[in-house]
Amino acid sequence: MATETKSKKQDATETATWRVKSGLAQMLKGGVIMDVVTPDQAKIAEDAGACAVMALERVPSDIRTAGGVARMSDPTMIKGIIDAVTIPVMAKARIGHFVEAQTLEALGVDYIDESEVLTPADENNHINKHDFKVPFVCGCRNLGEALRRIGEGAAMIRTKGEAGTGNVVEAVRHARSVLGEIKRIQHMDTTELMATARDLQAPYDLVVEIHETGKLPVVNFAAGGIATPSDAALMMQIGVEGVFVGSGIFKSNNPQLMANAIVKATTHYEDPDIIAEVSTGLGDAMRGLDVRTMPVEEQLATRGW
Amino acid sequence: MVRVGVLAVQGDFIEHSHALKRVGVESVEVRLPEQLDSVDGLIIPGGESTTIVQLIDIYKFRDSLRAKSSEGFPIWGTCAGMIVMASELTDKRPDPLKLMDIVVTRNAFGRQVDSFEADIDVSGINDGPFRAVFIRAPIVTKVGKKVKILAELDNGNAVAVQQNNLLATAFHPELTNDSRMHLLFAKMIEDST
């Protein structure tokens, strides 16, 4: 080895610190996280420039069609995907199902999504995410929900949107709600922060932190209904830091092209020329659903609180 | 006054801009190769190395970065950035830019649950140890003759290296409030101009 080696010293080594858990999400920023159901799909996603994959048995639109109880995926499938790619692998646990989360941690997934796309296991309590070494991402519809999840230890937040619809309207609603509330709190008199924490049902300390910094203490992605390159760029321009694409890629006509195009549109979200170019000749996007005509019990975003 | 570019195709480029701003150094987000001509040095941030290399090729940065690097243009890679700059990786993917004479092993400590932070001594950084954050981090497993090792872990893994105008760290100085590594890079740029 080399010349001039400095004296070795390594002190105070710690794993699973908040900085390490929330830090991985920082590395995902500006990127696209894609739902995949097979190792081959995972490779397509990686080759297209996805910054992580979400390993699951069925994409949300198929979960909708199949009905029944949606659970954590089969470990064989998750392991197959972990072995197929070198980018981080995420997997979903049911809301409140901490044993599914323990299992996913044991399997070596890099991030757990405590997800409303699966059937909740506990209608009152989400997982105490501080108990885990592996970091968690959680969905939200508004700032109060985001801060409750962060209070429980979520190291990354995403909008819930309405998964499996190919309709971006709910993701827009949720992102605007979170970001709008943040702006409101930032410009508030400090006297009003406790009442705001009460109204949002959010931890007071986190409301104070938002007042001081003007942003969430963790990375904030969009999810739920993103189906085209311009959907992804829309979410980025609204102010999220990256996007999850579920059914939008592998339910489109040409997944490889769509995956590439959404990655490019996410990087160059402020450049209409590039978005126009990558949107050209993609074939059909996934078939969409109108959320307004959807019965409430079919709306996944209403799961969790 | 130097202008530092931060490659902004994916990853935690904003944290680098903030770290530079804290110590009064101007930074510019670089998204296309032609922007390289308007900056005095470049930081390749943390992120996903596979993704960043894909995007470097999609946006055609590879040739211009290789040319600039050989002309003495200062480049600093953190974590994924170190992987991007390597001459060789111990696994097959991705295809690095081969800027620096180092062999790098990706995800050298295991999966995310094995990520950690520690105090380490870095040559050229004064006033005490540096809190180094390692997230799915790489290590340098072999260095060429011209490469200087600036920091090692107790087990001998090299985690900060320099080769003339090129600097690479396996950890993320941009995730702490300590800007001493950023000042070191700004000084490298000043010395090179």
XYZ file of C-alpha atoms in Angstrom:
498
model
C 0.000 0.000 0.000
C 0.940 3.575 0.063
C 3.099 6.279 1.416
C 2.434 8.658 4.315
C -0.119 6.740 6.283
C -1.602 8.726 9.111
C -1.903 7.203 12.585
C -5.012 5.057 12.819
C -7.701 6.161 15.121
C -11.367 5.284 15.171
C -13.411 6.158 18.233
C -17.027 6.282 19.312
C -18.335 3.952 16.609
C -22.137 3.804 16.543
C -24.581 2.071 14.203
C -28.254 2.849 13.513
C -27.932 6.489 14.614
C -30.564 8.918 13.419
C -27.949 10.446 11.094
C -27.214 7.054 9.546
C -30.903 6.138 9.187
C -32.119 9.449 7.778
C -28.843 9.804 5.852
C -29.632 6.936 3.503
C -32.758 8.804 2.410
C -30.549 11.828 1.661
C -28.652 9.613 -0.794
C -31.882 8.723 -2.609
C -32.824 12.347 -3.304
C -33.468 13.443 -6.847
C -34.103 9.817 -7.655
C -36.873 7.415 -8.566
C -37.779 4.391 -6.437
C -39.555 1.761 -8.505
C -41.903 -1.068 -7.495
C -40.655 -4.396 -8.828
C -42.051 -7.903 -8.467
C -39.225 -9.997 -9.970
C -35.393 -9.896 -10.081
C -35.628 -9.157 -13.828
C -37.795 -6.117 -13.230
C -35.346 -5.025 -10.531
C -32.520 -5.145 -13.066
C -34.543 -3.141 -15.596
C -35.145 -0.551 -12.882
C -31.466 -0.443 -11.897
C -30.348 -0.131 -15.522
C -32.781 2.711 -16.066
C -31.155 4.622 -13.185
C -33.601 3.932 -10.326
C -31.974 4.892 -7.004
C -33.715 2.048 -5.135
C -36.348 -0.613 -5.729
C -39.383 -1.609 -3.697
C -39.635 -5.399 -3.680
C -43.212 -6.628 -3.547
C -45.322 -9.516 -4.755
C -47.893 -7.468 -6.609
C -47.886 -3.843 -7.707
C -50.666 -1.773 -6.109
C -52.983 -1.890 -9.147
C -52.903 -5.701 -8.987
C -53.445 -5.628 -5.222
C -56.592 -3.596 -5.949
C -57.797 -6.118 -8.520
C -56.951 -9.146 -6.374
C -58.660 -7.848 -3.221
C -58.398 -9.891 -0.013
C -55.677 -9.298 2.578
C -52.399 -7.919 1.239
C -49.404 -8.908 3.392
C -45.613 -8.669 3.472
C -44.065 -10.355 0.437
C -42.591 -13.840 0.345
C -38.974 -13.745 1.659
C -37.801 -15.852 -1.315
C -38.896 -13.121 -3.691
C -37.331 -10.379 -1.561
C -34.031 -12.275 -1.319
C -34.034 -12.860 -5.067
C -34.321 -9.131 -5.636
C -31.663 -8.312 -3.008
C -29.274 -10.628 -4.866
C -30.130 -9.220 -8.291
C -29.231 -5.551 -7.737
C -26.688 -3.397 -5.927
C -28.992 -0.429 -5.321
C -30.886 -0.348 -1.976
C -33.869 -2.666 -1.676
C -36.985 -1.588 0.204
C -39.912 -3.779 1.184
C -43.356 -3.174 2.650
C -44.720 -4.166 6.046
C -48.369 -3.777 7.060
C -49.204 -0.749 9.214
C -48.623 -1.761 12.842
C -47.222 -5.201 11.965
C -43.913 -4.999 13.798
C -43.174 -8.689 13.337
C -43.324 -8.339 9.554
C -40.894 -5.443 10.070
C -38.601 -7.581 12.245
C -38.660 -10.223 9.510
C -37.775 -7.726 6.807
C -34.928 -6.391 8.962
C -33.624 -9.945 9.405
C -33.765 -10.454 5.621
C -31.426 -7.479 5.177
C -33.701 -5.010 3.396
C -32.279 -1.480 3.435
C -35.531 0.388 4.137
C -38.982 -0.679 5.311
C -42.108 1.015 3.960
C -44.837 0.805 6.596
C -47.459 0.961 3.907
C -51.165 1.612 3.498
C -50.976 -0.377 0.255
C -51.001 -3.522 2.421
C -53.937 -4.323 4.688
C -53.320 -2.721 8.117
C -52.573 -5.074 11.020
C -53.304 -2.489 13.734
C -55.891 0.238 13.237
C -54.720 2.260 16.260
C -50.971 2.031 16.365
C -48.227 2.316 13.833
C -44.923 0.515 14.395
C -42.556 2.031 16.976
C -39.827 2.581 14.439
C -37.246 3.711 17.011
C -36.977 0.032 18.012
C -35.350 -0.906 14.711
C -31.868 -0.603 13.229
C -33.279 -0.513 9.711
C -34.801 2.848 8.712
C -38.484 3.306 7.790
C -40.400 5.357 5.251
C -44.078 6.121 5.937
C -46.923 7.652 3.965
C -48.846 10.795 4.896
C -51.721 12.929 3.642
C -50.892 16.042 5.642
C -48.266 17.510 7.936
C -49.794 16.201 11.153
C -49.645 12.656 9.844
C -46.055 13.161 8.644
C -44.947 14.479 12.041
C -46.677 11.661 13.937
C -44.772 9.161 11.811
C -41.473 11.027 12.346
C -42.281 11.070 16.065
C -42.542 7.264 15.913
C -39.134 7.132 14.229
C -39.765 7.315 10.460
C -36.524 8.448 8.777
C -38.208 9.327 5.476
C -41.687 10.483 4.472
C -43.696 10.121 1.281
C -47.129 11.287 0.283
C -49.718 8.537 0.235
C -51.363 9.683 -2.967
C -53.729 6.970 -4.155
C -51.635 3.939 -5.057
C -52.475 1.807 -8.059
C -54.672 4.396 -9.759
C -52.216 6.014 -12.178
C -53.926 9.240 -11.102
C -51.625 11.878 -9.647
C -54.371 14.033 -8.129
C -54.115 12.672 -4.586
C -50.299 12.851 -4.520
C -50.612 16.515 -5.543
C -53.225 17.132 -2.844
C -51.059 15.524 -0.153
C -47.817 17.222 -1.209
C -49.519 20.629 -1.373
C -51.055 20.047 2.023
C -47.728 19.104 3.671
C -45.708 21.862 1.997
C -48.412 24.483 2.520
C -48.643 23.701 6.238
C -44.849 23.937 6.531
C -44.902 27.443 4.996
C -47.715 28.503 7.289
C -45.852 27.322 10.402
C -42.610 28.903 9.260
C -44.211 32.349 9.187
C -46.199 31.942 12.367
C -45.666 33.763 15.635
C -43.923 31.410 18.102
C -46.844 31.939 20.491
C -49.070 30.013 18.051
C -46.921 26.862 17.838
C -48.474 24.921 20.724
C -52.015 25.487 19.457
C -50.834 24.415 16.004
C -49.307 21.242 17.440
C -52.659 20.576 19.129
C -54.618 21.161 15.909
C -52.269 19.027 13.812
C -52.074 16.357 16.542
C -48.327 16.532 16.047
C -45.378 16.448 18.477
C -44.710 20.008 19.685
C -40.913 19.763 19.323
C -41.232 18.875 15.642
C -43.589 21.808 15.037
C -40.990 24.095 16.652
C -38.286 22.586 14.464
C -40.323 23.247 11.314
C -40.928 26.825 12.444
C -37.155 27.265 12.707
C -35.976 25.409 9.590
C -38.905 25.713 7.180
C -38.614 22.063 6.174
C -39.307 18.535 7.351
C -36.473 17.002 9.401
C -36.396 14.048 6.960
C -36.438 13.587 3.200
C -39.875 13.891 1.594
C -40.803 11.954 -1.563
C -44.050 11.736 -3.555
C -45.887 8.477 -4.108
C -49.274 7.168 -5.160
C -50.479 7.646 -8.732
C -47.378 8.857 -10.577
C -47.624 7.342 -14.078
C -45.777 9.585 -16.557
C -42.538 11.605 -16.799
C -44.494 14.827 -16.477
C -46.283 13.516 -13.355
C -42.844 12.955 -11.795
C -41.621 16.422 -12.823
C -44.868 17.974 -11.549
C -44.283 16.509 -8.093
C -40.658 17.680 -8.105
C -41.687 21.219 -9.100
C -44.294 21.253 -6.345
C -41.387 20.641 -3.991
C -40.821 16.984 -3.123
C -37.290 15.549 -3.188
C -37.848 12.412 -5.266
C -40.594 10.033 -6.397
C -41.849 6.512 -5.908
C -43.392 4.948 -9.011
C -45.462 1.856 -8.394
C -47.694 0.430 -11.047
C -46.777 3.265 -13.472
C -43.716 1.552 -14.901
C -44.427 -2.157 -15.206
C -48.099 -1.568 -16.105
C -47.150 0.672 -19.032
C -46.713 -0.468 -22.645
C -42.943 -0.287 -22.602
C -41.561 -0.492 -19.039
C -37.930 0.006 -20.024
C -38.629 3.211 -21.948
C -41.022 4.468 -19.280
C -38.489 3.777 -16.499
C -35.756 5.665 -18.362
C -38.069 8.548 -19.166
C -39.308 8.981 -15.594
C -35.730 8.967 -14.252
C -34.690 11.667 -16.716
C -37.769 13.779 -16.066
C -37.073 13.581 -12.316
C -33.490 14.811 -12.708
C -34.426 17.547 -15.205
C -37.779 18.421 -13.709
C -37.333 22.102 -14.530
C -36.385 21.574 -18.175
C -39.482 21.297 -20.426
C -37.342 20.503 -23.499
C -35.952 17.373 -21.883
C -39.369 16.374 -20.507
C -40.880 16.775 -23.994
C -38.116 14.689 -25.515
C -38.392 11.815 -23.015
C -42.203 11.832 -23.165
C -42.158 11.225 -26.907
C -42.999 7.766 -28.230
C -43.545 6.074 -24.880
C -46.696 4.246 -25.899
C -49.606 4.017 -23.497
C -49.131 4.826 -19.832
C -50.989 2.590 -17.391
C -54.767 2.798 -17.469
C -55.909 5.258 -14.811
C -58.746 5.301 -12.270
C -60.853 8.279 -11.241
C -60.430 8.701 -7.516
C -63.604 10.847 -7.227
C -65.868 7.981 -8.230
C -64.041 5.475 -6.028
C -65.850 4.287 -2.872
C -64.076 5.425 0.323
C -63.459 1.837 1.434
C -61.393 1.290 -1.716
C -59.209 4.345 -1.063
C -55.919 3.099 0.356
C -54.902 6.553 1.615
C -57.539 6.394 4.348
C -55.652 3.519 6.003
C -53.514 4.669 8.955
C -53.957 8.055 10.634
C -12.803 33.445 -4.945
C -13.397 29.894 -6.129
C -16.663 28.557 -7.533
C -17.282 24.930 -6.690
C -19.599 22.872 -8.868
C -21.691 20.124 -7.295
C -22.788 17.370 -9.672
C -26.572 17.497 -9.294
C -27.835 14.470 -11.187
C -28.877 12.505 -8.074
C -28.013 12.243 -4.385
C -27.320 14.665 -1.558
C -25.916 17.512 -3.637
C -27.875 20.141 -1.680
C -26.086 19.143 1.550
C -22.768 19.856 -0.180
C -24.004 23.273 -1.316
C -25.072 24.022 2.267
C -21.725 22.875 3.679
C -19.878 25.142 1.224
C -22.169 28.052 1.986
C -21.492 27.684 5.728
C -17.827 28.434 5.097
C -18.493 31.171 2.552
C -17.620 29.237 -0.618
C -19.772 29.777 -3.708
C -21.353 26.654 -5.184
C -23.189 25.892 -8.424
C -25.346 22.876 -9.247
C -23.989 21.193 -12.358
C -26.542 19.220 -14.393
C -25.005 19.270 -17.885
C -21.367 18.880 -19.079
C -21.114 22.382 -20.589
C -21.546 23.819 -17.082
C -18.174 22.348 -16.067
C -16.416 25.226 -17.853
C -17.910 27.762 -15.478
C -16.620 26.166 -12.237
C -13.135 25.760 -10.706
C -13.676 22.292 -9.249
C -16.377 19.666 -8.852
C -17.865 17.636 -6.015
C -19.438 14.298 -6.921
C -21.869 13.810 -4.019
C -23.212 10.847 -2.136
C -26.071 9.032 -3.755
C -26.485 5.717 -5.493
C -23.329 5.030 -7.487
C -25.105 2.824 -10.018
C -27.646 5.592 -10.600
C -25.065 8.377 -10.751
C -22.902 6.483 -13.258
C -25.976 5.758 -15.402
C -26.869 9.424 -15.362
C -23.254 10.530 -16.008
C -23.387 8.482 -19.202
C -26.915 9.500 -20.143
C -25.936 13.183 -19.861
C -22.530 12.528 -21.474
C -20.284 13.685 -18.613
C -17.811 10.807 -18.919
C -15.431 12.170 -21.563
C -15.423 15.737 -20.320
C -14.785 14.684 -16.720
C -11.933 12.400 -17.781
C -10.368 15.158 -19.889
C -10.754 17.792 -17.167
C -9.410 15.476 -14.501
C -6.221 14.798 -16.458
C -5.733 18.554 -16.956
C -5.606 19.070 -13.178
C -9.244 20.121 -12.572
C -9.945 19.411 -8.867
C -12.608 16.769 -8.205
C -13.798 15.422 -4.847
C -16.043 12.389 -4.577
C -17.880 11.416 -1.390
C -19.100 7.814 -0.992
C -20.843 7.180 -4.335
C -18.546 9.890 -5.710
C -15.502 7.868 -4.627
C -16.890 4.832 -6.472
C -17.458 6.939 -9.575
C -13.820 8.156 -9.537
C -12.219 4.718 -9.039
C -10.026 3.013 -11.637
C -11.541 -0.336 -10.778
C -14.304 -1.846 -8.634
C -14.218 -5.266 -7.044
C -17.731 -6.010 -8.282
C -18.911 -5.858 -11.858
C -21.105 -2.805 -11.819
C -21.096 0.081 -12.449
C -18.361 1.064 -14.909
C -16.388 3.776 -13.045
C -14.833 6.846 -14.668
C -11.251 5.691 -13.908
C -10.052 9.100 -12.755
C -8.008 7.952 -9.755
C -5.623 5.055 -9.291
C -7.686 3.269 -6.630
C -9.556 -0.018 -6.414
C -12.818 0.362 -4.506
C -15.132 -2.189 -2.900
C -18.766 -1.099 -2.753
C -21.040 -1.710 0.248
C -17.926 -2.881 2.076
C -19.528 -2.963 5.515
C -22.709 -4.844 4.568
C -26.266 -3.618 4.178
C -27.942 -0.522 5.623
C -28.206 -1.947 9.174
C -24.384 -2.061 9.232
C -24.018 1.636 8.365
C -22.258 3.591 11.137
C -20.534 6.763 12.238
C -17.168 7.105 13.982
C -14.491 9.625 14.931
C -11.485 9.320 12.644
C -8.235 11.229 12.166
C -7.784 12.708 8.713
C -4.380 13.895 7.536
C -4.591 17.609 6.728
C -7.561 18.143 9.056
C -6.460 19.847 12.275
C -8.167 20.490 15.599
C -9.289 17.009 16.475
C -10.937 13.993 14.862
C -13.603 14.130 12.174
C -17.068 12.620 12.779
C -17.349 10.403 9.718
C -20.722 9.051 8.591
C -20.537 5.791 6.619
C -23.765 4.839 4.806
C -23.632 1.634 2.739
C -20.096 2.882 2.346
C -17.262 1.740 0.101
C -13.596 1.289 1.068
C -10.400 1.673 -0.916
C -8.793 -1.751 -1.135
C -5.765 -0.879 -3.292
C -3.990 2.346 -4.159
C -1.478 3.288 -6.841
C 1.917 4.848 -6.097
C 0.755 8.420 -6.556
C -2.145 8.071 -4.124
C -1.809 9.397 -0.586
C -3.949 7.804 2.129
C -5.430 10.531 4.334
C -7.449 8.344 6.681
C -7.811 4.702 7.611
C -10.068 2.792 9.953
C -8.666 0.641 12.771
C -8.862 -2.431 10.546
C -6.654 -0.752 7.945
C -9.358 0.109 5.422
C -8.476 3.335 3.601
C -11.431 5.740 3.675
C -9.919 9.059 2.505
C -7.392 9.319 -0.328
C -5.817 12.008 -2.474
C -4.043 11.868 -5.813
C -2.855 15.346 -6.817
C -6.014 17.222 -7.859
C -8.327 14.376 -6.881
C -9.815 13.709 -3.462
C -12.115 10.863 -2.428
C -13.779 10.017 0.885
C -15.846 6.931 1.703
C -17.818 8.924 4.272
C -20.167 11.917 4.088
C -18.708 15.179 5.483
C -21.784 16.913 4.030
C -24.075 15.169 6.539
C -22.423 16.779 9.571
C -22.045 20.427 10.522
C -18.272 20.099 10.262
C -17.087 21.843 7.080
C -13.349 21.188 7.527
C -13.225 18.735 4.601
C -14.997 21.283 2.418
C -12.405 23.898 3.387
C -9.663 21.407 2.556
C -11.142 20.922 -0.923
C -11.575 24.682 -1.423
C -7.884 25.062 -0.521
C -6.954 22.349 -3.056
C -8.804 24.359 -5.697
C -7.111 27.612 -4.693
C -3.698 25.959 -4.801
C -4.395 24.564 -8.260
C -5.357 27.884 -9.860
